[in-house]
mmCIF file of C-alpha atoms in Angstrom:
data_model
loop_
_atom_site.group_PDB
_atom_site.id
_atom_site.type_symbol
_atom_site.label_atom_id
_atom_site.label_comp_id
_atom_site.label_asym_id
_atom_site.label_seq_id
_atom_site.Cartn_x
_atom_site.Cartn_y
_atom_site.Cartn_z
ATOM 1 C CA MET A 1 119.892 77.685 92.995
ATOM 2 C CA GLU A 2 119.440 81.360 93.417
ATOM 3 C CA ASP A 3 119.253 82.686 89.878
ATOM 4 C CA THR A 4 116.219 84.948 89.821
ATOM 5 C CA HIS A 5 116.885 86.613 86.376
ATOM 6 C CA PRO A 6 114.469 87.643 85.052
ATOM 7 C CA PRO A 7 112.442 88.463 88.102
ATOM 8 C CA PHE A 8 109.539 86.106 88.980
ATOM 9 C CA SER A 9 110.871 83.256 86.708
ATOM 10 C CA ARG A 10 111.517 80.907 89.680
ATOM 11 C CA ILE A 11 108.716 78.833 91.378
ATOM 12 C CA PHE A 12 108.499 76.504 94.355
ATOM 13 C CA ILE A 13 106.496 73.286 94.300
ATOM 14 C CA SER A 14 105.243 71.464 97.383
ATOM 15 C CA CYS A 15 103.772 67.951 96.923
ATOM 16 C CA ASP A 16 103.573 64.526 98.497
ATOM 17 C CA ARG A 17 106.864 62.620 98.886
ATOM 18 C CA ARG A 18 105.440 59.636 96.979
ATOM 19 C CA VAL A 19 105.157 61.783 93.826
ATOM 20 C CA SER A 20 108.072 60.946 91.421
ATOM 21 C CA LEU A 21 110.351 63.519 89.954
ATOM 22 C CA ASP A 22 109.577 62.327 86.444
ATOM 23 C CA ASP A 23 105.948 63.033 86.923
ATOM 24 C CA ILE A 24 106.539 66.576 88.152
ATOM 25 C CA LYS A 25 108.920 67.238 85.154
ATOM 26 C CA ALA A 26 106.412 66.001 82.704
ATOM 27 C CA HIS A 27 103.668 68.329 84.024
ATOM 28 C CA PHE A 28 105.768 71.565 84.378
ATOM 29 C CA GLU A 29 107.919 71.323 81.267
ATOM 30 C CA GLN A 30 104.795 71.924 79.138
ATOM 31 C CA PHE A 31 104.650 75.571 80.253
ATOM 32 C CA GLY A 32 108.042 76.727 78.927
ATOM 33 C CA THR A 33 111.707 76.161 78.832
ATOM 34 C CA VAL A 34 112.934 74.853 82.237
ATOM 35 C CA GLU A 35 116.493 76.085 82.908
ATOM 36 C CA ASP A 36 116.959 74.326 86.189
ATOM 37 C CA PHE A 37 115.094 71.678 88.166
ATOM 38 C CA TYR A 38 116.188 71.359 91.814
ATOM 39 C CA PRO A 39 114.487 68.811 94.090
ATOM 40 C CA VAL A 40 115.190 69.071 97.889
ATOM 41 C CA MET A 41 116.570 65.963 99.506
ATOM 42 C CA GLU A 42 116.919 64.819 103.109
ATOM 43 C CA LYS A 43 120.252 65.952 104.663
ATOM 44 C CA MET A 44 120.797 62.597 106.362
ATOM 45 C CA ASP A 45 119.885 60.558 103.407
ATOM 46 C CA PRO A 46 120.268 62.422 100.104
ATOM 47 C CA SER A 47 118.347 59.742 98.207
ATOM 48 C CA VAL A 48 115.160 60.529 99.964
ATOM 49 C CA PHE A 49 112.932 63.191 98.411
ATOM 50 C CA ARG A 50 111.404 65.805 100.743
ATOM 51 C CA GLY A 51 108.475 66.704 98.520
ATOM 52 C CA MET A 52 109.813 70.182 97.587
ATOM 53 C CA ILE A 53 111.114 71.289 94.247
ATOM 54 C CA PHE A 54 112.534 74.530 92.735
ATOM 55 C CA VAL A 55 111.980 75.067 89.116
ATOM 56 C CA LYS A 56 113.619 77.933 87.109
ATOM 57 C CA TYR A 57 112.113 79.071 83.778
ATOM 58 C CA ASP A 58 113.733 81.157 81.139
ATOM 59 C CA ARG A 59 110.722 83.596 81.161
ATOM 60 C CA ALA A 60 108.612 85.045 83.934
ATOM 61 C CA SER A 61 105.385 84.429 81.773
ATOM 62 C CA SER A 62 106.150 80.639 81.809
ATOM 63 C CA ALA A 63 106.421 80.680 85.633
ATOM 64 C CA ALA A 64 103.195 82.650 85.867
ATOM 65 C CA LYS A 65 101.502 80.193 83.699
ATOM 66 C CA ALA A 66 102.672 77.210 85.710
ATOM 67 C CA ILE A 67 101.252 78.738 88.824
ATOM 68 C CA GLU A 68 97.912 79.521 87.258
ATOM 69 C CA HIS A 69 97.440 75.954 85.795
ATOM 70 C CA MET A 70 98.993 73.738 88.488
ATOM 71 C CA HIS A 71 98.421 75.361 91.893
ATOM 72 C CA GLY A 72 95.830 73.287 93.723
ATOM 73 C CA LYS A 73 95.793 70.520 91.072
ATOM 74 C CA THR A 74 96.578 66.893 91.730
ATOM 75 C CA ILE A 75 99.474 64.820 90.394
ATOM 76 C CA VAL A 76 99.166 61.034 90.857
ATOM 77 C CA GLY A 77 96.576 61.531 93.583
ATOM 78 C CA SER A 78 98.508 64.216 95.423
ATOM 79 C CA ARG A 79 97.514 67.853 95.672
ATOM 80 C CA VAL A 80 100.269 70.298 94.514
ATOM 81 C CA LYS A 81 101.015 73.797 95.828
ATOM 82 C CA VAL A 82 102.893 76.148 93.522
ATOM 83 C CA ASP A 83 104.022 79.762 94.233
ATOM 84 C CA TYR A 84 106.844 82.163 93.338
ATOM 85 C CA ALA A 85 110.142 81.315 94.884
ATOM 86 C CA TYR A 86 111.979 84.220 96.440
ATOM 87 C CA PRO A 87 115.696 84.584 97.164
ATOM 88 C CA LYS A 88 116.956 83.581 100.502
ATOM 89 C CA ASN A 89 116.809 86.240 103.267
ATOM 90 C CA SER A 90 114.478 88.366 101.099
ATOM 91 C CA ILE A 91 111.214 89.937 102.296
ATOM 92 C CA ILE A 92 108.253 87.999 100.887
ATOM 93 C CA PRO A 93 105.571 90.483 99.834
ATOM 94 C CA PRO A 94 102.084 90.120 101.387
ATOM 95 C CA PRO A 95 99.260 88.962 99.177
ATOM 96 C CA PRO A 96 97.495 91.987 97.388
ATOM 97 C CA THR A 97 94.405 93.317 99.042
ATOM 98 C CA ALA A 98 93.171 95.777 96.305
ATOM 99 C CA SER A 99 90.814 94.200 93.783
ATOM 100 C CA GLU A 100 92.759 95.638 90.920
ATOM 101 C CA ASP A 101 95.908 93.896 92.085
ATOM 102 C CA ILE A 102 94.238 90.485 92.033
ATOM 103 C CA PRO A 103 95.592 88.159 90.669
ATOM 104 C CA GLN A 104 99.104 89.033 91.766
ATOM 105 C CA ASN A 105 101.369 90.737 89.210
ATOM 106 C CA SER A 106 98.658 91.278 86.787
ATOM 107 C CA ARG A 107 99.143 95.030 86.458
ATOM 108 C CA LEU A 108 101.787 96.951 84.442
ATOM 109 C CA PHE A 109 103.188 100.500 85.012
ATOM 110 C CA ILE A 110 104.264 102.105 81.842
ATOM 111 C CA GLN A 111 106.174 105.474 81.165
ATOM 112 C CA TYR A 112 105.938 106.653 77.721
ATOM 113 C CA PRO A 113 106.592 110.096 75.770
ATOM 114 C CA ARG A 114 103.862 112.672 76.390
ATOM 115 C CA GLU A 115 103.571 113.411 72.717
ATOM 116 C CA GLN A 116 102.498 109.701 72.132
ATOM 117 C CA THR A 117 98.665 109.488 71.789
ATOM 118 C CA GLU A 118 96.509 107.105 73.682
ATOM 119 C CA GLY A 119 95.636 105.256 70.582
ATOM 120 C CA GLU A 120 99.221 104.596 69.726
ATOM 121 C CA LEU A 121 99.909 103.271 73.184
ATOM 122 C CA THR A 122 96.827 101.082 73.230
ATOM 123 C CA SER A 123 97.911 99.577 69.716
ATOM 124 C CA LEU A 124 101.337 98.906 70.960
ATOM 125 C CA ILE A 125 100.018 97.121 74.046
ATOM 126 C CA MET A 126 97.428 95.057 72.126
ATOM 127 C CA GLN A 127 100.065 93.627 69.852
ATOM 128 C CA HIS A 128 101.186 91.455 72.708
ATOM 129 C CA GLY A 129 97.944 90.924 74.864
ATOM 130 C CA ASP A 130 94.424 92.174 75.567
ATOM 131 C CA PRO A 131 94.183 94.315 78.724
ATOM 132 C CA ASP A 132 91.192 94.725 80.929
ATOM 133 C CA TYR A 133 91.683 98.501 80.877
ATOM 134 C CA ILE A 134 94.356 101.206 80.233
ATOM 135 C CA GLN A 135 94.289 104.066 82.702
ATOM 136 C CA LEU A 136 96.301 107.151 81.893
ATOM 137 C CA VAL A 137 97.632 109.315 84.687
ATOM 138 C CA ARG A 138 96.661 112.925 83.887
ATOM 139 C CA THR A 139 97.240 116.396 85.375
ATOM 140 C CA PRO A 140 94.411 118.317 87.028
ATOM 141 C CA THR A 141 93.860 120.090 83.752
ATOM 142 C CA GLY A 142 93.396 116.764 81.895
ATOM 143 C CA GLN A 143 96.799 116.611 80.123
ATOM 144 C CA PRO A 144 98.544 113.159 80.104
ATOM 145 C CA ARG A 145 101.531 112.903 82.339
ATOM 146 C CA GLY A 146 103.187 110.148 80.251
ATOM 147 C CA MET A 147 102.324 107.392 82.742
ATOM 148 C CA ALA A 148 99.706 104.602 82.523
ATOM 149 C CA ASN A 149 98.398 101.663 84.504
ATOM 150 C CA VAL A 150 97.376 98.618 82.544
ATOM 151 C CA LYS A 151 95.458 95.748 84.156
ATOM 152 C CA PHE A 152 95.308 92.180 82.669
ATOM 153 C CA PRO A 153 93.113 89.386 83.595
ATOM 154 C CA LEU A 154 96.034 87.053 84.318
ATOM 155 C CA ALA A 155 99.662 87.466 85.527
ATOM 156 C CA SER A 156 100.908 85.316 82.626
ATOM 157 C CA ILE A 157 99.459 87.739 80.139
ATOM 158 C CA ALA A 158 100.915 90.798 82.012
ATOM 159 C CA PHE A 159 104.317 89.091 81.854
ATOM 160 C CA ARG A 160 103.914 88.269 78.235
ATOM 161 C CA VAL A 161 103.114 91.921 77.375
ATOM 162 C CA LEU A 162 106.014 93.012 79.529
ATOM 163 C CA GLU A 163 108.503 90.707 77.741
ATOM 164 C CA GLY A 164 107.205 91.797 74.401
ATOM 165 C CA LEU A 165 107.385 95.491 75.138
ATOM 166 C CA GLN A 166 110.895 95.181 76.532
ATOM 167 C CA ALA A 167 112.049 93.334 73.444
ATOM 168 C CA ARG A 168 110.461 96.193 71.294
ATOM 169 C CA ILE A 169 112.106 98.953 73.389
ATOM 170 C CA ALA A 170 115.486 97.308 72.931
ATOM 171 C CA SER A 171 115.116 96.748 69.173
ATOM 172 C CA ASP A 172 113.419 99.955 68.201
ATOM 173 C CA LYS A 173 115.028 102.256 70.742
ATOM 174 C CA LEU A 174 111.650 103.318 72.154
ATOM 175 C CA ARG A 175 111.598 105.844 74.940
ATOM 176 C CA MET A 176 109.492 103.857 77.284
ATOM 177 C CA ARG A 177 109.838 101.999 80.534
ATOM 178 C CA VAL A 178 107.704 99.062 81.468
ATOM 179 C CA SER A 179 107.537 97.292 84.892
ATOM 180 C CA ILE A 180 105.178 95.281 87.122
ATOM 181 C CA ALA A 181 103.155 97.800 89.001
ATOM 182 C CA ARG A 182 103.459 97.837 92.832
ATOM 183 C CA PRO A 183 100.326 96.730 94.776
ATOM 184 C CA ARG A 184 98.107 99.630 95.888
ATOM 185 C CA SER A 185 98.493 98.775 99.496
ATOM 186 C CA THR A 186 102.270 99.065 99.208
ATOM 187 C CA ASN A 187 102.066 102.447 97.439
ATOM 188 C CA ASN A 188 99.648 103.774 100.229
ATOM 189 C CA ALA A 189 101.973 102.659 103.000
ATOM 190 C CA ARG A 190 104.896 104.410 101.330
ATOM 191 C CA ALA A 191 102.964 107.535 100.807
ATOM 192 C CA HIS A 192 101.892 107.614 104.471
ATOM 193 C CA THR A 193 105.565 107.077 105.496
ATOM 194 C CA GLN A 194 106.693 109.947 103.251
ATOM 195 C CA SER A 195 103.924 112.227 104.494
ATOM 196 C CA ALA A 196 105.255 111.974 108.091
ATOM 197 C CA PRO A 197 109.038 112.027 107.660
ATOM 198 C CA HIS A 198 109.747 113.086 111.284
ATOM 199 C CA ALA A 199 107.654 110.384 112.855
ATOM 200 C CA ALA A 200 109.578 108.462 115.380
ATOM 201 C CA PRO A 201 110.351 104.922 114.410
ATOM 202 C CA ASN A 202 109.790 103.603 117.880
ATOM 203 C CA ALA A 203 106.628 105.408 118.715
ATOM 204 C CA HIS A 204 104.624 102.293 119.237
ATOM 205 C CA ASN A 205 107.209 100.878 121.704
ATOM 206 C CA PRO A 206 107.421 102.920 124.947
ATOM 207 C CA ARG A 207 110.520 100.842 126.067
ATOM 208 C CA LYS A 208 112.630 102.361 123.352
ATOM 209 C CA PRO A 209 113.275 106.100 123.598
ATOM 210 C CA ASN A 210 112.298 108.095 120.433
ATOM 211 C CA VAL A 211 114.483 111.057 121.071
ATOM 212 C CA PRO A 212 118.193 110.398 121.726
ATOM 213 C CA GLY A 213 119.419 111.898 125.007
ATOM 214 C CA VAL A 214 116.026 111.974 126.853
ATOM 215 C CA ALA A 215 116.816 110.050 129.904
ATOM 216 C CA SER A 216 113.348 110.401 131.331
ATOM 217 C CA ARG A 217 112.076 107.851 128.730
ATOM 218 C CA MET A 218 114.928 105.328 129.340
ATOM 219 C CA PRO A 219 113.708 102.529 131.516
ATOM 220 C CA MET A 220 116.069 101.202 134.173
ATOM 221 C CA GLY A 221 117.382 97.739 133.403
ATOM 222 C CA ARG A 222 117.983 94.925 135.840
ATOM 223 C CA GLY A 223 121.081 95.090 138.038
ATOM 224 C CA VAL A 224 120.946 98.799 138.419
ATOM 225 C CA PRO A 225 121.761 99.801 142.094
ATOM 226 C CA PRO A 226 118.672 101.073 143.884
ATOM 227 C CA PHE A 227 120.519 104.205 145.203
ATOM 228 C CA LEU A 228 120.828 105.409 141.627
ATOM 229 C CA GLY A 229 117.139 106.239 141.596
ATOM 230 C CA ALA A 230 116.928 107.785 144.965
ATOM 231 C CA GLY A 231 115.373 111.154 144.970
ATOM 232 C CA ALA A 232 113.963 110.760 141.464
ATOM 233 C CA GLY A 233 111.498 107.957 142.091
ATOM 234 C CA ALA A 234 113.236 104.723 141.123
ATOM 235 C CA GLY A 235 111.413 102.418 138.835
ATOM 236 C CA ARG A 236 110.393 102.156 135.197
ATOM 237 C CA GLY A 237 110.423 105.247 133.182
ATOM 238 C CA THR A 238 112.755 107.129 135.594
ATOM 239 C CA PRO A 239 116.256 108.375 134.743
ATOM 240 C CA PRO A 240 118.858 105.764 135.433
ATOM 241 C CA PHE A 241 121.038 108.299 137.264
ATOM 242 C CA PRO A 242 119.970 110.765 140.036
ATOM 243 C CA MET A 243 119.940 114.432 139.089
ATOM 244 C CA PHE A 244 122.464 115.617 141.690
ATOM 245 C CA PRO A 245 124.316 118.803 141.013
ATOM 246 C CA PHE A 246 128.004 118.447 140.615
ATOM 247 C CA GLY A 247 129.896 118.861 143.985
ATOM 248 C CA ALA A 248 126.844 117.809 146.066
ATOM 249 C CA MET A 249 126.662 114.643 148.100
ATOM 250 C CA PRO A 250 123.944 112.014 147.652
ATOM 251 C CA PRO A 251 121.169 112.197 150.307
ATOM 252 C CA PHE A 252 122.149 109.157 152.278
ATOM 253 C CA PRO A 253 124.796 108.734 155.054
ATOM 254 C CA MET A 254 128.186 107.367 154.232
ATOM 255 C CA GLY A 255 129.217 104.402 156.416
ATOM 256 C CA ARG A 256 132.692 103.433 157.565
ATOM 257 C CA GLY A 257 134.844 102.470 154.601
ATOM 258 C CA PHE A 258 131.977 102.953 152.160
ATOM 259 C CA PRO A 259 133.189 105.005 149.209
ATOM 260 C CA PRO A 260 130.841 106.858 147.053
ATOM 261 C CA PRO A 261 129.838 105.112 143.848
ATOM 262 C CA PHE A 262 130.910 107.953 141.317
ATOM 263 C CA PRO A 263 133.365 110.823 141.844
ATOM 264 C CA MET A 264 130.911 113.183 140.159
ATOM 265 C CA PHE A 265 128.610 113.058 143.197
ATOM 266 C CA GLY A 266 130.977 115.171 145.059
ATOM 267 C CA ALA A 267 133.351 112.823 147.012
ATOM 268 C CA PRO A 268 136.524 111.058 146.007
ATOM 269 C CA PHE A 269 136.895 107.361 146.104
ATOM 270 C CA GLY A 270 137.888 106.582 149.664
ATOM 271 C CA LEU A 271 137.446 109.012 152.489
ATOM 272 C CA PRO A 272 140.217 110.358 154.703
ATOM 273 C CA GLN A 273 140.617 108.444 158.008
ATOM 274 C CA PRO A 274 139.305 111.213 160.270
ATOM 275 C CA LEU A 275 136.251 111.627 158.229
ATOM 276 C CA GLN A 276 135.217 107.904 158.078
ATOM 277 C CA GLY A 277 131.918 107.132 159.920
ATOM 278 C CA GLN A 278 130.716 110.802 159.885
ATOM 279 C CA ALA A 279 127.284 111.699 158.466
ATOM 280 C CA PHE A 280 127.374 114.069 155.535
ATOM 281 C CA SER A 281 124.735 116.669 154.475
ATOM 282 C CA GLY A 282 123.156 116.449 151.124
ATOM 283 C CA VAL A 283 124.093 120.185 150.357
ATOM 284 C CA PRO A 284 127.683 121.387 150.551
ATOM 285 C CA SER A 285 128.633 124.239 152.824
ATOM 286 C CA ARG A 286 130.219 126.251 149.952
ATOM 287 C CA PRO A 287 130.336 125.857 146.171
ATOM 288 C CA GLY A 288 132.693 123.103 144.979
ATOM 289 C CA ALA A 289 132.982 121.675 148.510
ATOM 290 C CA ARG A 290 133.763 117.938 148.470
ATOM 291 C CA GLY A 291 131.768 117.172 151.494
ATOM 292 C CA MET A 292 131.718 118.612 154.960
ATOM 293 C CA PRO A 293 130.724 117.108 158.391
ATOM 294 C CA ASN A 294 127.132 117.998 159.664
ATOM 295 C CA ASP A 295 128.237 120.270 162.482
ATOM 296 C CA ARG A 296 130.949 122.633 161.137
ATOM 297 C CA SER A 297 131.915 123.625 164.726
ATOM 298 C CA SER A 298 132.625 120.046 165.714
ATOM 299 C CA THR A 299 136.208 118.826 165.708
ATOM 300 C CA CYS A 300 136.902 115.734 163.598
ATOM 301 C CA LEU A 301 138.356 113.232 165.980
ATOM 302 C CA PRO A 302 140.160 110.133 164.846
ATOM 303 C CA CYS A 303 138.050 107.028 164.846
ATOM 304 C CA ALA A 304 138.624 104.746 167.764
#
């Protein structure tokens, strides 16, 4: 049961398992036409009721009315919790914090032609419900911008006006748009995000680099060989690879049969037999040298 058209027309009911489904139907069918009634049963025993029901109405105003009248009430001695049901894997919006957005979904946002007067807009709205106030959005010079916020005392009234205006727009071809207004807190958060478009998404997390390619902010993970941090201060917040120039050897002696970890450090995999066991300098004797003995005058003798 995932049909959510129109939006906010589906509710979720939580009650005691001892409450019968017939009692719940009798209480919730009085608020409007019920299109679907889906009780949640136990998986191991489908005949056992889990105390949760999804109810789908044909109108969002009916669902809002059911929430307003039944949330927190008792049915056969059991307290009932009722709220909007959201689609699976969707983000559930937080409860509104601004006073003008309480109760939830009680404010409409209307776009109308600029040539329409405030009295005409008010008369059109009051044909379907009485608002608390109608606030027109104006320019700095006081001219209307063709947008208005309309606050209602209850969400069911706001949805009733929304449904009435949408039917009037479809029948009379009115150049208007009506929708449930976003909570003020959501709009402020979006405005803050848009005012800083170049803000790093991971600025709050120092373990995730904000700028791609900056190795100095990349923490070393577990299992990284310790010599990779030699000379650069191994540990958290250091580059995972040492900053050796190409062609130079790392600053540690090469033992017998110990090949360098990467060919970029200046030495190929596997050393010639006469050079095994020799100590190498950290700086090549000439540019591009692959590695030379410490004493250039010494003769490389075969290992015994």
